Coordinates of C-alpha atoms in Angstrom, one line a residue:
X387 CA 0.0 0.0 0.0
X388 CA 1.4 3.5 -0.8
X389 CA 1.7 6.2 1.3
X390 CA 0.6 9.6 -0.2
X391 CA 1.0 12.9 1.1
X392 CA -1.2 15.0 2.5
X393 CA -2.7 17.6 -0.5
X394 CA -5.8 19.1 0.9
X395 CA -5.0 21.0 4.6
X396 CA -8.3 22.2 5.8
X397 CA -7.7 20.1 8.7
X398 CA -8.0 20.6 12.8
X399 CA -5.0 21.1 13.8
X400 CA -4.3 17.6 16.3
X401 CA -3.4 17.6 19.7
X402 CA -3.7 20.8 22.3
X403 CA -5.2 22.8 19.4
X404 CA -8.0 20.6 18.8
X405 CA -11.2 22.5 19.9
X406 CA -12.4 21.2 23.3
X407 CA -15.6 19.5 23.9
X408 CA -17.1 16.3 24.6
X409 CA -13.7 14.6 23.0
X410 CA -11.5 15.0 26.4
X411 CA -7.2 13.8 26.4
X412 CA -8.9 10.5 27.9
X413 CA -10.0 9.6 24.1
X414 CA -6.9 10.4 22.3
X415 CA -4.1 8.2 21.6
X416 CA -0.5 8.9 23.3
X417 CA 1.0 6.1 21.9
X418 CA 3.0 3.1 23.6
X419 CA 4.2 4.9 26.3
X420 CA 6.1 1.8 28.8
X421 CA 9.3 1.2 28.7
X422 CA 10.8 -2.1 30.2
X423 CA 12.1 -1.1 34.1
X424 CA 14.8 -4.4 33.5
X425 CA 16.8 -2.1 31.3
X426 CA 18.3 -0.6 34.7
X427 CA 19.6 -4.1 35.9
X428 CA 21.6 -4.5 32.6
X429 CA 25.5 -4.1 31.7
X430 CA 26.5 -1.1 30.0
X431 CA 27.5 -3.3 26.8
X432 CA 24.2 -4.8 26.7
X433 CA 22.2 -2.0 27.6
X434 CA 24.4 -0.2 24.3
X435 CA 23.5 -3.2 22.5
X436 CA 20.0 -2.7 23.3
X437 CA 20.2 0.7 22.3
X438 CA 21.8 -0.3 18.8
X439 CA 18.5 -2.8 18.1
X440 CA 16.4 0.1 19.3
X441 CA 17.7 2.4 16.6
X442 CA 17.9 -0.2 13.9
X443 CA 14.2 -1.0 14.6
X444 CA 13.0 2.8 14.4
X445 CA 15.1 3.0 11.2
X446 CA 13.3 -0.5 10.1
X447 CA 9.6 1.2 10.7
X448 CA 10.3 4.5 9.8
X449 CA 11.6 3.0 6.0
X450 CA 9.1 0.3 6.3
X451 CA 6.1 3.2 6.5
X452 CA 7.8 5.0 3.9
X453 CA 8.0 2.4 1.6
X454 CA 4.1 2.4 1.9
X455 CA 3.0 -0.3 4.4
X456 CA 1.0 2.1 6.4
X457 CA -2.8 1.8 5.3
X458 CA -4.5 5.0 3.8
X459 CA -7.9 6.7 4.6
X460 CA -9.6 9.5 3.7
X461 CA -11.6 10.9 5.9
X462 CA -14.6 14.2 4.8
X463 CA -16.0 15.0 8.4
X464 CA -18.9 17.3 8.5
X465 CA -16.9 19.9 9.9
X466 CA -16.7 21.6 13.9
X467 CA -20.2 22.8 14.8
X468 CA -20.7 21.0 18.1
X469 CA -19.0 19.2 21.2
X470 CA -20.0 16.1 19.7
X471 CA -18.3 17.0 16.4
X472 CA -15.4 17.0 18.2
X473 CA -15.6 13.9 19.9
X474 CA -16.2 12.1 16.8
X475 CA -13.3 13.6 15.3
X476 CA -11.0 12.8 18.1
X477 CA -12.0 9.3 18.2
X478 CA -10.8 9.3 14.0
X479 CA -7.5 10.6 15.0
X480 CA -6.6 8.6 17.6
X481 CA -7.5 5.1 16.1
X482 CA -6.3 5.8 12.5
X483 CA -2.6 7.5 14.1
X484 CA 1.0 6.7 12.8
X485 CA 1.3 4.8 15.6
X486 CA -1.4 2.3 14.8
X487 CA -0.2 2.1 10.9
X488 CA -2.2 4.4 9.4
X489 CA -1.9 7.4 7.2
X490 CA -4.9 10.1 7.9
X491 CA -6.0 12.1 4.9
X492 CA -8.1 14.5 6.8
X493 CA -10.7 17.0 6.0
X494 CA -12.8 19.2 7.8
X495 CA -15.4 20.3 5.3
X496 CA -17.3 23.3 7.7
X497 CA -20.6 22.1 6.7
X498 CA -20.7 23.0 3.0
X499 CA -21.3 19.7 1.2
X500 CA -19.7 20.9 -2.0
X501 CA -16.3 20.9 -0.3
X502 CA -17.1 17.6 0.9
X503 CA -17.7 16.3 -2.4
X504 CA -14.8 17.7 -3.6
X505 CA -12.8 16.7 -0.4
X506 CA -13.7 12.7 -1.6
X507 CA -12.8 13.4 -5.2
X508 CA -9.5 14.5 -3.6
X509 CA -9.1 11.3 -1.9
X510 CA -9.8 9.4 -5.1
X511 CA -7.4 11.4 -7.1
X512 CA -5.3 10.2 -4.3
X513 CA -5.3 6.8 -4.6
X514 CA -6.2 5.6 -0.8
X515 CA -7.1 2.6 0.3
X516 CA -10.0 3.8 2.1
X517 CA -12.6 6.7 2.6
X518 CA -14.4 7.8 5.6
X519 CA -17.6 9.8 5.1
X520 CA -19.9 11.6 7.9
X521 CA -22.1 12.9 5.3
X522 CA -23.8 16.5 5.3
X523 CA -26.6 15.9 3.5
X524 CA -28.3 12.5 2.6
X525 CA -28.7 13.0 -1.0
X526 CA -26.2 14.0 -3.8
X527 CA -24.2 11.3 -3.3
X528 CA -24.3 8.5 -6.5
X529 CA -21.9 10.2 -8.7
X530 CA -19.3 10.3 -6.1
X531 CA -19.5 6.9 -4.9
X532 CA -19.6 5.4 -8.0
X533 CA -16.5 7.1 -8.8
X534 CA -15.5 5.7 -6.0
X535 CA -16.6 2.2 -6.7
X536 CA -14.9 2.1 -9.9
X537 CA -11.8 3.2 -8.2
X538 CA -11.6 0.3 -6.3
X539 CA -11.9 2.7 -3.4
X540 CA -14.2 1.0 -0.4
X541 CA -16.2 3.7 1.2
X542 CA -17.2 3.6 5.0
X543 CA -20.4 6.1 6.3
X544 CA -20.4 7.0 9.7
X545 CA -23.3 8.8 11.7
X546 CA -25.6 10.2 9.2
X547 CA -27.0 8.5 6.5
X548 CA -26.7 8.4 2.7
X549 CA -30.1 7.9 0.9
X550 CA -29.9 8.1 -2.6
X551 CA -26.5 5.3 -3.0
X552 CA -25.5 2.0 -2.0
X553 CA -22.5 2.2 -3.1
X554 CA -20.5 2.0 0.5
X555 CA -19.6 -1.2 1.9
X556 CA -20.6 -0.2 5.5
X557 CA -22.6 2.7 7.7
X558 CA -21.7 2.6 11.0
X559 CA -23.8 4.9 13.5
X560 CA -26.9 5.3 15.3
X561 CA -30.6 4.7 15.1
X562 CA -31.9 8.1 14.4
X563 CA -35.8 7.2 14.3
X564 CA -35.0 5.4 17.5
X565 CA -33.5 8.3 19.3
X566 CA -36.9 10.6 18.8
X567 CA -39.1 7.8 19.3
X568 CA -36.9 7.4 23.1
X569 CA -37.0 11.2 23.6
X570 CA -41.1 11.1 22.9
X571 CA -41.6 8.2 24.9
X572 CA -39.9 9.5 28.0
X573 CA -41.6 12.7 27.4
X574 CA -44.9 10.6 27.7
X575 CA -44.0 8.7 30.4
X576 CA -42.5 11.6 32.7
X577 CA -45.7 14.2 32.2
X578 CA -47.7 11.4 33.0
X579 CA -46.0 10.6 36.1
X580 CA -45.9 14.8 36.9
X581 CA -49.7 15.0 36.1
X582 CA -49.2 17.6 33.1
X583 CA -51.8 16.9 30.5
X584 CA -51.4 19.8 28.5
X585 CA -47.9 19.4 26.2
X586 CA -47.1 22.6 23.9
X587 CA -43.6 21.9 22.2
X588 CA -41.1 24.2 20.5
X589 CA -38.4 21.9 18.8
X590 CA -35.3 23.3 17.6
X591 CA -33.8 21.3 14.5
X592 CA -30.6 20.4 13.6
X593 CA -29.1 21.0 10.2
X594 CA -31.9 20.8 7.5
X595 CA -31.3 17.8 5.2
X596 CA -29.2 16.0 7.6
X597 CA -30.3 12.4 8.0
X598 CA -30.0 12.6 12.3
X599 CA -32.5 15.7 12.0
X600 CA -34.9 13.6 9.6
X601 CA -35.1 10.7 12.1
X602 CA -35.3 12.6 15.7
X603 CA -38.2 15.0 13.7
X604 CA -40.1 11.6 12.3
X605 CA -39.6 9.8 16.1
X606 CA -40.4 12.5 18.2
X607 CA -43.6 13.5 15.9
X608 CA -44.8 9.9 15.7
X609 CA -45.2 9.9 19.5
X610 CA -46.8 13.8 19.7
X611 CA -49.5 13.1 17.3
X612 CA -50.3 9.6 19.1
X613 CA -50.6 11.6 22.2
X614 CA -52.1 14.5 20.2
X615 CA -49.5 17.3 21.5
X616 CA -49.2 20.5 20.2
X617 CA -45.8 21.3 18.5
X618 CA -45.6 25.0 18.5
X619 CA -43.0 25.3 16.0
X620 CA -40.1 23.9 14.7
X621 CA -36.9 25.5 13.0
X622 CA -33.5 24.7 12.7
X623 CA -30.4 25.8 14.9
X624 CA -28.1 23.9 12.4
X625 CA -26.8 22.0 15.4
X626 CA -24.6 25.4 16.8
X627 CA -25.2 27.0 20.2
X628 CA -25.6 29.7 18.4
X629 CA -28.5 28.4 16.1
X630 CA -30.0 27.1 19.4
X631 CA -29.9 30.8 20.9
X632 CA -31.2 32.6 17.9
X633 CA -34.1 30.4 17.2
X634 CA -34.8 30.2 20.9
X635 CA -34.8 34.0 21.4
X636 CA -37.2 34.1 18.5
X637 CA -39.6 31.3 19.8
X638 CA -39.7 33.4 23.0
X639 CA -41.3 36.1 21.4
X640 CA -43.6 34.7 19.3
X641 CA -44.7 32.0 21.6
X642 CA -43.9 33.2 25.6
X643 CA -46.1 31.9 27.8
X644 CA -47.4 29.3 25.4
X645 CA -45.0 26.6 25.8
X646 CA -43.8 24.4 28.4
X647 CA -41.3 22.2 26.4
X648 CA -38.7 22.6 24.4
X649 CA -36.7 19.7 22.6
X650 CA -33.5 20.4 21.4
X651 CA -31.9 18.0 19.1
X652 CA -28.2 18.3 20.2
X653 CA -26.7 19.7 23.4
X654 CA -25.3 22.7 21.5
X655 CA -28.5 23.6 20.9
X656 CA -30.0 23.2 24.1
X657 CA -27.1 25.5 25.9
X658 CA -27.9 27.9 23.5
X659 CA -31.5 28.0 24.2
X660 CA -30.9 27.6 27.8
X661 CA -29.0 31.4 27.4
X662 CA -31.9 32.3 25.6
X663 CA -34.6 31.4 28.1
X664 CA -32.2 33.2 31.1
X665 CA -32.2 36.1 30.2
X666 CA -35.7 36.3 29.3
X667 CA -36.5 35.1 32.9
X668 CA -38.0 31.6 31.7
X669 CA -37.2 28.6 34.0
X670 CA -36.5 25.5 32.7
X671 CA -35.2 21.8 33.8
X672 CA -36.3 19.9 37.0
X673 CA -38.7 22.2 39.1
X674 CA -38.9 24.6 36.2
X675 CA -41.5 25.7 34.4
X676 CA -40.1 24.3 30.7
X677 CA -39.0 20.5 30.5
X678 CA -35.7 20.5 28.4
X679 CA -35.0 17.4 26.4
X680 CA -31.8 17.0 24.6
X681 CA -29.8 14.8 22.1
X682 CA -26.5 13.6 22.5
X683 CA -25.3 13.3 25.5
X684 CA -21.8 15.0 25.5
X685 CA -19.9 15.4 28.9
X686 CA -20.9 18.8 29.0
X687 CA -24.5 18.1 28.8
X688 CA -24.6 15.4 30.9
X689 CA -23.1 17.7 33.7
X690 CA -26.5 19.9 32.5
X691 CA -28.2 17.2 33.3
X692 CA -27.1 15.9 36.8
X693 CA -27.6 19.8 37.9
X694 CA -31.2 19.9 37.3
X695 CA -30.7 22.1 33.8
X696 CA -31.4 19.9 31.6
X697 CA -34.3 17.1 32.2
X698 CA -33.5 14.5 29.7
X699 CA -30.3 13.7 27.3
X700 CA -30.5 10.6 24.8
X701 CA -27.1 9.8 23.7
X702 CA -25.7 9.7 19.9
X703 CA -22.7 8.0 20.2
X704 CA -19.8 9.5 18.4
X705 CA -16.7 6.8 18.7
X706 CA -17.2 5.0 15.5
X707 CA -13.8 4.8 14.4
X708 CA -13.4 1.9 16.6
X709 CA -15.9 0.1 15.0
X710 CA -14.7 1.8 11.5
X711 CA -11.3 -0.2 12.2
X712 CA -13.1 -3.5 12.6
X713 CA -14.6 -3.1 9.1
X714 CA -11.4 -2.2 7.3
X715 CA -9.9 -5.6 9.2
X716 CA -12.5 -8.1 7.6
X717 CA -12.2 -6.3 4.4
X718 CA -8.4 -6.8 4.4
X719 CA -9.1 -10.1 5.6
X720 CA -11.5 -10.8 2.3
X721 CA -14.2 -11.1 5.0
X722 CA -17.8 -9.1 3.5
X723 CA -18.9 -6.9 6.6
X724 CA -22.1 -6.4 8.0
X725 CA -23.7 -2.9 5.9
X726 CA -25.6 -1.2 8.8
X727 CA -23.6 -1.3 12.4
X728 CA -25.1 0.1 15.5
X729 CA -23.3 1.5 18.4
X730 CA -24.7 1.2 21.9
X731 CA -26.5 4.1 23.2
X732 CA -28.1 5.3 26.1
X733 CA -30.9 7.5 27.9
X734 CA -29.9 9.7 30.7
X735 CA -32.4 11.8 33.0
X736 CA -31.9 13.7 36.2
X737 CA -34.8 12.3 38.1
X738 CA -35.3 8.7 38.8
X739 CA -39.0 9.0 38.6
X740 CA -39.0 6.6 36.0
X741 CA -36.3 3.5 35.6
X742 CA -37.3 2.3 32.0
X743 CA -39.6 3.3 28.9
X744 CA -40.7 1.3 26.1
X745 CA -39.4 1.8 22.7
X746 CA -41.1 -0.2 19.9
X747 CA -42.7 -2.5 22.2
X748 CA -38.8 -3.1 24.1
X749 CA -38.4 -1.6 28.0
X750 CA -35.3 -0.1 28.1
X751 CA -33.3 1.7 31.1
X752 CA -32.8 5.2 31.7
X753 CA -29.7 6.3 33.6
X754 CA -29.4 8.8 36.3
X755 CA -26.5 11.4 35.5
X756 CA -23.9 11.4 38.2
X757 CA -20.5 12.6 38.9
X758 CA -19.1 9.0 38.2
X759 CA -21.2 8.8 34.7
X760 CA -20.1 12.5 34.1
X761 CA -16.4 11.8 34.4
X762 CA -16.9 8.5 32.3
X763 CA -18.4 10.2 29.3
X764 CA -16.4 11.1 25.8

């Protein structure tokens, strides 16, 4: 395999410059850090020796990798918008580093899907041995991957979803649909238990066109109109704190005293309408008077939720590159891999009013936030 450089810089920059967020130092990769404590009990000649096989070794990987043994992959991430962005992009660099034998092509495409089409025609022209795709938008996507396919270039989707193509060996990610069906369903369950009958919703989207935005809209709408709430309103916040704020501060004027939830669909946008409703005096969270629900489940907004601010946060995982890395071994292995992969995910509430809710006809647990869960999150 052949080791190409690097043509297209629109890159994070790694390490301490990498924007902070739900990806912590705990998820990124430091390399094999032990040395052997026997070296201390050694002669000087062997110890020398020692040093002599060290060197030769280094010398032996470092023309090894440049000889092209390393594996290539391309990878076109959505861009930085949210905490969770972050974290997804950590997890990439840390599993596909040097140190683990592969060469990143990486492109941060700042949520214009042009550059990201371009960004994979880049990796084609290329010649890696593998592309990574979070995709923007779920459609536009048939001429590229066929390009792809007759490349000889196997394509891997992570998080959202690609519609309108096939043409990718695997998508690894999570249940969107499932997500808003879990956030409705708790909803449900937890106004039931607090004796509020009358539900009047303000949802703020995320990025219009993006496949986790269709799925927690469709979940969380199939369980309103079966309980016959009233959704205010829903716009997008394009997944930003700032979105969240804007459309927040514009809800509150059109709608104050109307509402008595609002469902965010990621934690960025939930801090940003939780600035929104401060300084308009609104409370919200546990013994407020607006139930905030959230989507994703990012350290940050888990520590929003064990403090009362935020009632309810179901989680999106974002660590797919290890499972990412599983798919590239059977490939290499001539193994076919399985096309739709689902991470593990889970609900987290602040109250333990309720332990589990049913989604499609399964009981599953929700998880009181604290410190210990906190501490243990991406």
């Amino acid at each position: 395999m052949k080791r190409k450089l690097v043509s297209m810089v629109m890159c994070m920059a790694l390490g301490a410059t990498m924007l902070a967020g739900c990806g912590n130092s705990a998820n990124t990769s430091t390399g094999n850090a032990g040395a052997s404590n026997d070296a201390a009990a050694k002669t000087d000649d062997a110890a020398a020796a020692d040093q002599t096989d060290d060197s030769a070794e280094a010398a032996g990987t470092e023309s090894s990798a440049a000889s092209g043994d390393m594996v290539t992959i391309g990878f076109a991430q959505v861009g930085h918008e949210s905490d969770w962005r972050t974290a997804s992009t950590d997890s990439c660099l840390s599993v596909f580093s040097a140190d683990n034998g592969y060469d990143l092509q990486f492109v941060d495409c700042d949520n214009d899907s042009a550059v990201q089409l371009e960004a994979v025609r880049g990796f084609i022209e290329q010649d890696v041995d593998y592309i990574i795709i979070d995709p923007i938008v779920s459609t536009g996507w048939d001429t590229v991957l066929t390009e792809c396919e007759e490349a000889g270039i196997p394509v891997i989707v992570i998080d959202r979803t690609i519609d309108d193509s096939d043409k990718y060996v695997s998508w690894v990610g999570s249940n969107f649909k499932t997500e808003g069906l879990a956030a409705g369903e708790w909803l449900k369950a937890y106004t039931d238990a607090k004796g509020i009958s009358d539900v009047n919703v303000l949802v703020i989207e995320g990025s219009t066109g993006a496949s986790a935005t269709i799925g927690r809209t469709d979940g969380f709408k199939e369980i309103a109109d079966a309980n016959g709430w009233n959704i205010l309103d829903s716009q997008t916040g394009d997944f930003t704190q700032a979105g969240g704020q804007e459309v927040m501060e514009s809800y509150i004027k059109s709608y104050e005293g109307k509402f008595n939830v609002v469902v965010c669909q990621n934690d960025n946008e939930a801090f940003g309408a939780m600035d929104a409703m401060k300084a308009a005096g609104i409370s919200y969270g546990v013994d407020g008077d607006v139930i905030l629900v959230s989507f994703d489940a990012c350290t940050a907004g888990l520590e929003y939720v064990m403090s009362g601010d935020i009632n309810a946060d179901f989680e999106c995982n974002p660590l797919a590159a290890p499972f990412v890395e599983e798919v590239i071994k059977q490939l290499q292995a001539g193994e076919t891999p399985e096309k739709e992969v689902y991470m593990t995910e889970h609900w987290f509430v602040n109250e333990d009013v309720l332990s589990t809710i049913n989604v499609n006809g399964e009981d599953q647990d929700l998880t009181v936030v604290t410190k210990e869960i906190v501490d243990a999150q991406y």
